[in-house]
Amino acid sequence: WSRIFPDGLGKEINEQGVAFYNNLIDFMIEKGIQPYATLYHWDLPHNLQRTMGGWLSDKIVEYFALYAEACFANFGDRVKHWITINEPIQTCINAYGIGIFAPGLCKGVSAEPFLAGHHQILAHAAAVDVYRRKFKAKQGGQVGFVIDCEWAEPMSDKMEDQAAAARRIDFQLGWFLDPIYFGDYPESMRQRVGEHLPKFSEKDRELMRNKIDFIGLNHYTSRIIGHQPNSQPQEIHFYQVQQIDRTDKWSSGEAIGERAASEWLLIVPWGIRKTINYIVKKYENPIIYITENGMDDEDDPSAPVDQFLNDTKRVNFFKGYLGSVAQAIKDGADVRGYFAWSFLDNFEWAMGFTKRFGIVYVDYKNG
């Protein structure tokens, strides 16, 4: 976004930015690679944050639609698969709740993460609306929305634990998909978030209705979920209202899966099958792409390269997860594609170069 419209307002396009993406897209196609383009992967133009509070302002919906239209016009003759927004929950919670992602807001205002999410849903719908009205007939592409979700496995057969696990999924998938498919947020969110959860107008509902061609699922891990009536005071409001006990161990002490390098990433291949099948059942078997799935190694500058290249753990990870995706397809899921995260070791957001997700090792020192 900031490369196409540095000020975010859609008034003056950056031709150098357009040329950059044209060259990249043309090169990919020349090499036989079909481009899947994400419009927003957290690169908010600073001017929009500075002047109107970024995703906290309803004005951003219009500006995002202008940006999307410029991309469709310049690249849509070659790009046939568009993703509007990547992992909106991360922007909402980590950027406008906890404050560990840009713009780093942590004001303790319970409504702000939900307001940011509200505007991202409407921005997605506005972008799809522009595409269908102005470009789809000629370009024939599809526009989707990428949601990240860890599977929530109930801690026990107790009804309260089953309900807690379902609630956890509502606060991940349902938050962003239910408005598009059903016109409103999940009832579990309405009950627990209350007045902090914005309301959709009839105009909003009309804009959102069926504004999705595919669901992109980013999935890495799973957790065991039980009911926890007493919220922890150190948790932010988003987690407090869910009333869940989120753990990586069963009551026996056995871990749900082997840990990768990151503390949050437990290797649980069967979780992706359950997540896909949940989406199939609730959202009437939509087209699904697995848009991110992978695991990380700890970067150790002193370790010999051979240690990284003997990559048995990652090989087993992908065997397990791809096998579970294949099982979901046999179950009836319409999964059209799979993207590993990541092709190369990269600058992994707040973790920088300390974690290596690449299936290809990158020598940072010697290029």
CSV table of C-alpha atoms in Angstrom, one decimal:
chain,number,residue,atom,x,y,z
A,1,TRP,CA,0.0,0.0,0.0
A,2,SER,CA,2.7,2.5,1.0
A,3,ARG,CA,4.7,1.7,-2.1
A,4,ILE,CA,1.7,2.4,-4.4
A,5,PHE,CA,0.3,5.4,-2.5
A,6,PRO,CA,2.9,6.6,0.0
A,7,ASP,CA,0.4,9.0,1.6
A,8,GLY,CA,-2.4,6.4,1.6
A,9,LEU,CA,-4.9,8.8,0.1
A,10,GLY,CA,-5.0,7.5,-3.4
A,11,LYS,CA,-4.5,10.9,-5.0
A,12,GLU,CA,-1.0,10.5,-6.5
A,13,ILE,CA,0.2,7.0,-7.5
A,14,ASN,CA,3.9,6.2,-7.2
A,15,GLU,CA,4.9,5.1,-10.7
A,16,GLN,CA,8.2,3.6,-9.4
A,17,GLY,CA,6.2,1.4,-7.1
A,18,VAL,CA,3.9,0.3,-10.0
A,19,ALA,CA,7.0,-0.5,-12.1
A,20,PHE,CA,8.5,-2.5,-9.3
A,21,TYR,CA,5.5,-4.8,-9.1
A,22,ASN,CA,5.0,-5.0,-12.9
A,23,ASN,CA,8.6,-6.2,-13.2
A,24,LEU,CA,8.1,-8.7,-10.4
A,25,ILE,CA,4.9,-10.1,-11.8
A,26,ASP,CA,6.3,-10.3,-15.3
A,27,PHE,CA,9.3,-12.2,-14.1
A,28,MET,CA,7.2,-14.6,-12.1
A,29,ILE,CA,5.0,-15.4,-15.1
A,30,GLU,CA,8.1,-15.7,-17.3
A,31,LYS,CA,9.4,-18.4,-14.9
A,32,GLY,CA,6.0,-20.2,-14.8
A,33,ILE,CA,5.0,-19.0,-11.4
A,34,GLN,CA,1.3,-18.0,-11.0
A,35,PRO,CA,1.2,-14.8,-8.8
A,36,TYR,CA,-1.1,-14.6,-5.8
A,37,ALA,CA,-1.1,-11.0,-4.6
A,38,THR,CA,-1.8,-9.7,-1.1
A,39,LEU,CA,-3.0,-6.1,-0.9
A,40,TYR,CA,-2.4,-5.6,2.8
A,41,HIS,CA,0.3,-7.5,4.8
A,42,TRP,CA,0.5,-4.8,7.5
A,43,ASP,CA,2.2,-2.1,5.4
A,44,LEU,CA,-0.1,0.7,6.5
A,45,PRO,CA,0.9,4.1,5.1
A,46,HIS,CA,2.2,6.2,8.0
A,47,ASN,CA,0.2,9.2,7.0
A,48,LEU,CA,-3.1,7.3,7.6
A,49,GLN,CA,-2.0,6.3,11.1
A,50,ARG,CA,-0.8,9.8,11.9
A,51,THR,CA,-3.8,11.8,10.6
A,52,MET,CA,-6.7,9.5,11.3
A,53,GLY,CA,-5.6,6.6,13.6
A,54,GLY,CA,-5.2,4.1,10.8
A,55,TRP,CA,-7.7,1.2,11.2
A,56,LEU,CA,-9.5,2.9,14.0
A,57,SER,CA,-11.1,5.4,11.5
A,58,ASP,CA,-14.0,4.4,9.2
A,59,LYS,CA,-12.5,6.7,6.6
A,60,ILE,CA,-9.8,4.0,5.9
A,61,VAL,CA,-12.4,1.8,4.2
A,62,GLU,CA,-12.7,4.3,1.3
A,63,TYR,CA,-8.9,4.7,1.0
A,64,PHE,CA,-8.3,1.0,1.0
A,65,ALA,CA,-10.9,0.6,-1.8
A,66,LEU,CA,-9.1,3.3,-3.8
A,67,TYR,CA,-5.8,1.5,-3.3
A,68,ALA,CA,-7.3,-1.9,-4.3
A,69,GLU,CA,-8.8,-0.4,-7.4
A,70,ALA,CA,-5.4,1.0,-8.5
A,71,CYS,CA,-3.9,-2.5,-8.0
A,72,PHE,CA,-6.6,-4.2,-10.0
A,73,ALA,CA,-6.3,-1.7,-12.8
A,74,ASN,CA,-2.5,-2.0,-13.0
A,75,PHE,CA,-1.9,-5.7,-12.3
A,76,GLY,CA,-5.2,-7.5,-12.8
A,77,ASP,CA,-4.5,-8.4,-16.4
A,78,ARG,CA,-1.9,-10.9,-15.0
A,79,VAL,CA,-2.9,-11.4,-11.3
A,80,LYS,CA,-6.0,-13.6,-11.1
A,81,HIS,CA,-5.9,-14.4,-7.4
A,82,TRP,CA,-6.1,-11.5,-4.9
A,83,ILE,CA,-6.0,-11.5,-1.1
A,84,THR,CA,-7.3,-8.3,0.4
A,85,ILE,CA,-6.0,-8.5,4.0
A,86,ASN,CA,-3.6,-11.0,5.7
A,87,GLU,CA,-4.3,-12.1,9.2
A,88,PRO,CA,-6.5,-9.2,10.4
A,89,ILE,CA,-6.5,-10.6,14.0
A,90,GLN,CA,-2.8,-9.9,14.2
A,91,THR,CA,-3.2,-6.3,13.3
A,92,CYS,CA,-6.1,-5.9,15.7
A,93,ILE,CA,-4.7,-7.6,18.7
A,94,ASN,CA,-0.9,-7.1,18.4
A,95,ALA,CA,-1.0,-3.6,16.8
A,96,TYR,CA,-4.1,-2.1,18.6
A,97,GLY,CA,-4.3,-4.2,21.7
A,98,ILE,CA,-1.0,-5.5,23.0
A,99,GLY,CA,1.2,-3.0,21.1
A,100,ILE,CA,4.0,-5.4,19.9
A,101,PHE,CA,3.3,-4.7,16.2
A,102,ALA,CA,3.2,-1.3,14.4
A,103,PRO,CA,1.7,1.1,15.2
A,104,GLY,CA,2.3,-0.2,18.7
A,105,LEU,CA,-0.8,1.0,20.5
A,106,CYS,CA,-1.5,-0.3,23.9
A,107,LYS,CA,-3.9,2.1,25.6
A,108,GLY,CA,-5.9,-0.4,27.5
A,109,VAL,CA,-9.0,0.6,25.5
A,110,SER,CA,-11.0,-2.6,25.1
A,111,ALA,CA,-12.9,-1.4,22.0
A,112,GLU,CA,-9.9,-0.5,19.8
A,113,PRO,CA,-9.0,-4.0,18.6
A,114,PHE,CA,-12.6,-4.7,17.7
A,115,LEU,CA,-13.0,-1.3,15.9
A,116,ALA,CA,-9.8,-2.1,13.9
A,117,GLY,CA,-11.3,-5.5,12.9
A,118,HIS,CA,-14.6,-4.0,12.0
A,119,HIS,CA,-13.0,-1.6,9.5
A,120,GLN,CA,-10.8,-4.3,8.1
A,121,ILE,CA,-13.9,-6.4,7.3
A,122,LEU,CA,-15.6,-3.5,5.6
A,123,ALA,CA,-12.4,-2.6,3.7
A,124,HIS,CA,-12.2,-6.2,2.4
A,125,ALA,CA,-15.8,-6.1,1.3
A,126,ALA,CA,-15.4,-2.7,-0.3
A,127,ALA,CA,-12.4,-4.0,-2.3
A,128,VAL,CA,-14.3,-7.1,-3.5
A,129,ASP,CA,-17.2,-4.8,-4.5
A,130,VAL,CA,-14.9,-2.7,-6.6
A,131,TYR,CA,-13.4,-5.7,-8.3
A,132,ARG,CA,-16.8,-7.3,-9.1
A,133,ARG,CA,-18.3,-4.0,-10.4
A,134,LYS,CA,-15.3,-2.8,-12.5
A,135,PHE,CA,-12.9,-5.6,-13.2
A,136,LYS,CA,-14.2,-9.2,-12.8
A,137,ALA,CA,-16.0,-9.4,-16.2
A,138,LYS,CA,-12.9,-8.5,-18.1
A,139,GLN,CA,-10.2,-10.0,-15.8
A,140,GLY,CA,-11.9,-13.1,-14.5
A,141,GLY,CA,-10.1,-13.2,-11.2
A,142,GLN,CA,-11.0,-14.1,-7.6
A,143,VAL,CA,-10.6,-12.1,-4.4
A,144,GLY,CA,-10.2,-13.8,-1.0
A,145,PHE,CA,-9.5,-13.0,2.7
A,146,VAL,CA,-6.7,-14.7,4.7
A,147,ILE,CA,-7.5,-15.7,8.3
A,148,ASP,CA,-5.1,-17.3,10.7
A,149,CYS,CA,-6.3,-19.9,13.2
A,150,GLU,CA,-4.9,-22.3,15.7
A,151,TRP,CA,-7.1,-25.4,16.2
A,152,ALA,CA,-8.8,-25.4,19.6
A,153,GLU,CA,-9.1,-29.0,20.9
A,154,PRO,CA,-11.5,-29.4,23.8
A,155,MET,CA,-9.7,-30.3,27.1
A,156,SER,CA,-12.4,-32.9,27.9
A,157,ASP,CA,-15.8,-34.2,26.9
A,158,LYS,CA,-17.4,-31.8,29.4
A,159,MET,CA,-19.9,-29.4,27.8
A,160,GLU,CA,-18.2,-26.4,29.3
A,161,ASP,CA,-14.9,-27.4,27.7
A,162,GLN,CA,-16.5,-28.1,24.4
A,163,ALA,CA,-18.2,-24.7,24.5
A,164,ALA,CA,-14.9,-23.0,25.4
A,165,ALA,CA,-13.2,-24.6,22.4
A,166,ALA,CA,-16.0,-23.5,20.1
A,167,ARG,CA,-15.7,-20.0,21.6
A,168,ARG,CA,-12.0,-19.9,20.9
A,169,ILE,CA,-12.7,-20.6,17.2
A,170,ASP,CA,-15.4,-18.0,17.1
A,171,PHE,CA,-12.9,-15.4,18.4
A,172,GLN,CA,-10.5,-16.4,15.6
A,173,LEU,CA,-12.4,-17.5,12.5
A,174,GLY,CA,-15.9,-16.3,13.3
A,175,TRP,CA,-14.8,-12.8,14.1
A,176,PHE,CA,-13.9,-12.1,10.5
A,177,LEU,CA,-15.8,-14.7,8.5
A,178,ASP,CA,-19.3,-14.7,10.1
A,179,PRO,CA,-20.0,-11.1,9.1
A,180,ILE,CA,-19.2,-11.9,5.5
A,181,TYR,CA,-21.2,-15.2,5.4
A,182,PHE,CA,-24.0,-14.5,7.9
A,183,GLY,CA,-24.1,-10.7,8.3
A,184,ASP,CA,-22.9,-10.4,11.9
A,185,TYR,CA,-20.4,-11.4,14.5
A,186,PRO,CA,-20.8,-14.7,16.3
A,187,GLU,CA,-23.3,-14.7,19.2
A,188,SER,CA,-20.5,-15.8,21.6
A,189,MET,CA,-18.7,-12.5,20.8
A,190,ARG,CA,-21.8,-10.4,21.1
A,191,GLN,CA,-22.5,-11.8,24.5
A,192,ARG,CA,-18.9,-11.4,25.9
A,193,VAL,CA,-17.6,-8.3,24.2
A,194,GLY,CA,-20.9,-6.4,24.5
A,195,GLU,CA,-20.8,-2.7,23.7
A,196,HIS,CA,-17.1,-2.8,22.7
A,197,LEU,CA,-18.1,-4.8,19.6
A,198,PRO,CA,-19.3,-2.4,16.8
A,199,LYS,CA,-22.6,-2.9,15.0
A,200,PHE,CA,-23.2,-3.3,11.3
A,201,SER,CA,-25.7,-1.2,9.5
A,202,GLU,CA,-28.0,-2.6,6.8
A,203,LYS,CA,-25.8,-0.8,4.3
A,204,ASP,CA,-22.8,-2.6,5.8
A,205,ARG,CA,-24.5,-6.0,5.6
A,206,GLU,CA,-25.4,-5.4,1.9
A,207,LEU,CA,-21.8,-4.5,1.2
A,208,MET,CA,-20.5,-7.6,3.0
A,209,ARG,CA,-22.9,-10.1,1.7
A,210,ASN,CA,-21.1,-13.0,-0.1
A,211,LYS,CA,-18.1,-10.7,-0.7
A,212,ILE,CA,-15.5,-13.6,-0.8
A,213,ASP,CA,-14.4,-16.0,-3.5
A,214,PHE,CA,-12.1,-18.1,-1.4
A,215,ILE,CA,-10.8,-18.4,2.2
A,216,GLY,CA,-7.1,-18.3,2.7
A,217,LEU,CA,-6.1,-20.2,5.9
A,218,ASN,CA,-2.8,-19.6,7.7
A,219,HIS,CA,-2.3,-22.5,10.1
A,220,TYR,CA,0.7,-23.5,12.2
A,221,THR,CA,-0.3,-25.0,15.5
A,222,SER,CA,-3.1,-26.2,17.9
A,223,ARG,CA,-3.9,-25.8,21.6
A,224,ILE,CA,-5.9,-27.5,24.2
A,225,ILE,CA,-8.8,-25.4,25.4
A,226,GLY,CA,-10.9,-25.6,28.6
A,227,HIS,CA,-13.4,-23.4,30.3
A,228,GLN,CA,-11.9,-20.8,32.7
A,229,PRO,CA,-14.6,-18.7,34.4
A,230,ASN,CA,-12.1,-16.5,36.2
A,231,SER,CA,-10.1,-14.4,33.7
A,232,GLN,CA,-6.4,-13.6,34.5
A,233,PRO,CA,-5.9,-9.9,35.3
A,234,GLN,CA,-2.7,-9.7,33.3
A,235,GLU,CA,-4.4,-10.7,30.1
A,236,ILE,CA,-5.8,-8.1,27.7
A,237,HIS,CA,-9.6,-7.8,27.4
A,238,PHE,CA,-9.7,-9.9,24.2
A,239,TYR,CA,-8.5,-12.9,26.1
A,240,GLN,CA,-10.3,-12.2,29.3
A,241,VAL,CA,-13.7,-12.2,27.7
A,242,GLN,CA,-13.1,-15.6,26.1
A,243,GLN,CA,-13.0,-17.3,29.5
A,244,ILE,CA,-10.7,-20.0,28.3
A,245,ASP,CA,-7.8,-22.0,29.7
A,246,ARG,CA,-5.4,-22.3,26.8
A,247,THR,CA,-2.6,-24.8,27.3
A,248,ASP,CA,-0.3,-27.1,25.3
A,249,LYS,CA,-0.5,-30.1,27.7
A,250,TRP,CA,-3.2,-32.6,28.4
A,251,SER,CA,-4.2,-33.4,32.0
A,252,SER,CA,-1.7,-36.3,32.0
A,253,GLY,CA,1.1,-33.9,31.4
A,254,GLU,CA,1.7,-35.1,27.8
A,255,ALA,CA,2.3,-32.2,25.3
A,256,ILE,CA,-0.1,-31.8,22.4
A,257,GLY,CA,2.9,-31.8,20.1
A,258,GLU,CA,6.7,-31.3,19.7
A,259,ARG,CA,7.8,-27.7,19.9
A,260,ALA,CA,9.6,-25.9,17.1
A,261,ALA,CA,11.9,-23.0,17.8
A,262,SER,CA,9.2,-20.5,18.7
A,263,GLU,CA,7.5,-21.0,22.0
A,264,TRP,CA,4.0,-20.7,20.4
A,265,LEU,CA,4.6,-23.3,17.7
A,266,LEU,CA,3.7,-26.9,18.6
A,267,ILE,CA,3.8,-29.4,15.8
A,268,VAL,CA,0.3,-30.9,15.6
A,269,PRO,CA,-0.4,-32.1,12.1
A,270,TRP,CA,-3.9,-33.4,12.8
A,271,GLY,CA,-5.0,-29.8,13.8
A,272,ILE,CA,-5.0,-28.5,10.2
A,273,ARG,CA,-7.4,-31.2,9.1
A,274,LYS,CA,-9.8,-30.4,11.9
A,275,THR,CA,-9.6,-26.7,11.1
A,276,ILE,CA,-10.3,-27.2,7.4
A,277,ASN,CA,-13.2,-29.5,8.1
A,278,TYR,CA,-14.6,-26.9,10.6
A,279,ILE,CA,-14.5,-24.3,7.8
A,280,VAL,CA,-16.1,-26.7,5.3
A,281,LYS,CA,-19.0,-27.5,7.7
A,282,LYS,CA,-19.7,-23.9,8.9
A,283,TYR,CA,-19.2,-22.0,5.7
A,284,GLU,CA,-20.7,-24.4,3.2
A,285,ASN,CA,-17.6,-25.9,1.7
A,286,PRO,CA,-15.9,-22.8,0.3
A,287,ILE,CA,-12.8,-22.8,-1.9
A,288,ILE,CA,-9.8,-22.9,0.5
A,289,TYR,CA,-6.1,-22.2,0.0
A,290,ILE,CA,-3.6,-23.0,2.7
A,291,THR,CA,-1.8,-19.6,2.4
A,292,GLU,CA,0.8,-20.2,5.2
A,293,ASN,CA,2.0,-23.3,7.0
A,294,GLY,CA,5.5,-24.0,8.3
A,295,MET,CA,7.9,-24.3,11.2
A,296,ASP,CA,11.0,-22.5,12.4
A,297,ASP,CA,14.5,-23.2,13.6
A,298,GLU,CA,16.5,-21.2,16.0
A,299,ASP,CA,19.2,-19.1,14.3
A,300,ASP,CA,22.6,-20.0,15.7
A,301,PRO,CA,25.4,-18.1,13.9
A,302,SER,CA,28.0,-20.4,15.4
A,303,ALA,CA,26.4,-23.6,14.1
A,304,PRO,CA,27.8,-25.2,10.9
A,305,VAL,CA,25.6,-25.0,7.8
A,306,ASP,CA,25.3,-28.8,7.6
A,307,GLN,CA,23.4,-28.7,10.9
A,308,PHE,CA,20.7,-26.6,9.2
A,309,LEU,CA,20.7,-28.6,6.0
A,310,ASN,CA,20.1,-31.9,7.8
A,311,ASP,CA,16.5,-30.8,8.1
A,312,THR,CA,14.7,-33.9,9.2
A,313,LYS,CA,12.4,-32.1,11.6
A,314,ARG,CA,11.1,-29.8,8.9
A,315,VAL,CA,10.7,-32.6,6.4
A,316,ASN,CA,8.6,-34.5,8.9
A,317,PHE,CA,6.6,-31.4,9.7
A,318,PHE,CA,5.6,-31.0,6.0
A,319,LYS,CA,4.9,-34.7,5.6
A,320,GLY,CA,2.6,-34.6,8.5
A,321,TYR,CA,0.8,-31.4,7.7
A,322,LEU,CA,0.5,-32.1,3.9
A,323,GLY,CA,-0.8,-35.5,4.7
A,324,SER,CA,-3.5,-34.0,6.9
A,325,VAL,CA,-4.4,-31.6,4.2
A,326,ALA,CA,-4.7,-34.5,1.8
A,327,GLN,CA,-7.0,-36.3,4.3
A,328,ALA,CA,-9.2,-33.2,4.5
A,329,ILE,CA,-9.5,-33.2,0.7
A,330,LYS,CA,-10.6,-36.8,0.9
A,331,ASP,CA,-13.1,-35.8,3.6
A,332,GLY,CA,-14.6,-33.5,0.9
A,333,ALA,CA,-12.8,-30.1,1.4
A,334,ASP,CA,-12.3,-28.0,-1.7
A,335,VAL,CA,-8.6,-27.2,-1.1
A,336,ARG,CA,-7.1,-25.7,-4.3
A,337,GLY,CA,-3.6,-24.9,-3.2
A,338,TYR,CA,-0.9,-24.9,-0.5
A,339,PHE,CA,1.8,-22.3,0.3
A,340,ALA,CA,4.7,-23.2,2.6
A,341,TRP,CA,6.0,-20.5,4.9
A,342,SER,CA,8.5,-19.8,3.9
A,343,PHE,CA,10.5,-20.3,0.7
A,344,LEU,CA,13.5,-18.5,2.2
A,345,ASP,CA,14.6,-17.6,5.7
A,346,ASN,CA,13.5,-14.1,6.1
A,347,PHE,CA,13.2,-11.1,8.5
A,348,GLU,CA,10.4,-12.7,10.6
A,349,TRP,CA,8.5,-9.6,11.8
A,350,ALA,CA,9.2,-8.8,15.5
A,351,MET,CA,11.5,-11.8,15.8
A,352,GLY,CA,13.9,-10.4,13.1
A,353,PHE,CA,16.5,-12.9,11.9
A,354,THR,CA,16.4,-14.9,15.1
A,355,LYS,CA,14.0,-17.5,13.6
A,356,ARG,CA,14.4,-19.4,10.4
A,357,PHE,CA,11.2,-20.5,8.6
A,358,GLY,CA,12.7,-21.1,5.2
A,359,ILE,CA,12.7,-24.4,3.3
A,360,VAL,CA,15.8,-22.9,1.7
A,361,TYR,CA,18.7,-21.8,4.1
A,362,VAL,CA,19.9,-18.2,3.7
A,363,ASP,CA,23.5,-17.4,4.7
A,364,TYR,CA,22.9,-13.9,6.1
A,365,LYS,CA,26.7,-13.2,6.5
A,366,ASN,CA,27.8,-14.1,3.0
A,367,GLY,CA,24.7,-13.6,1.0
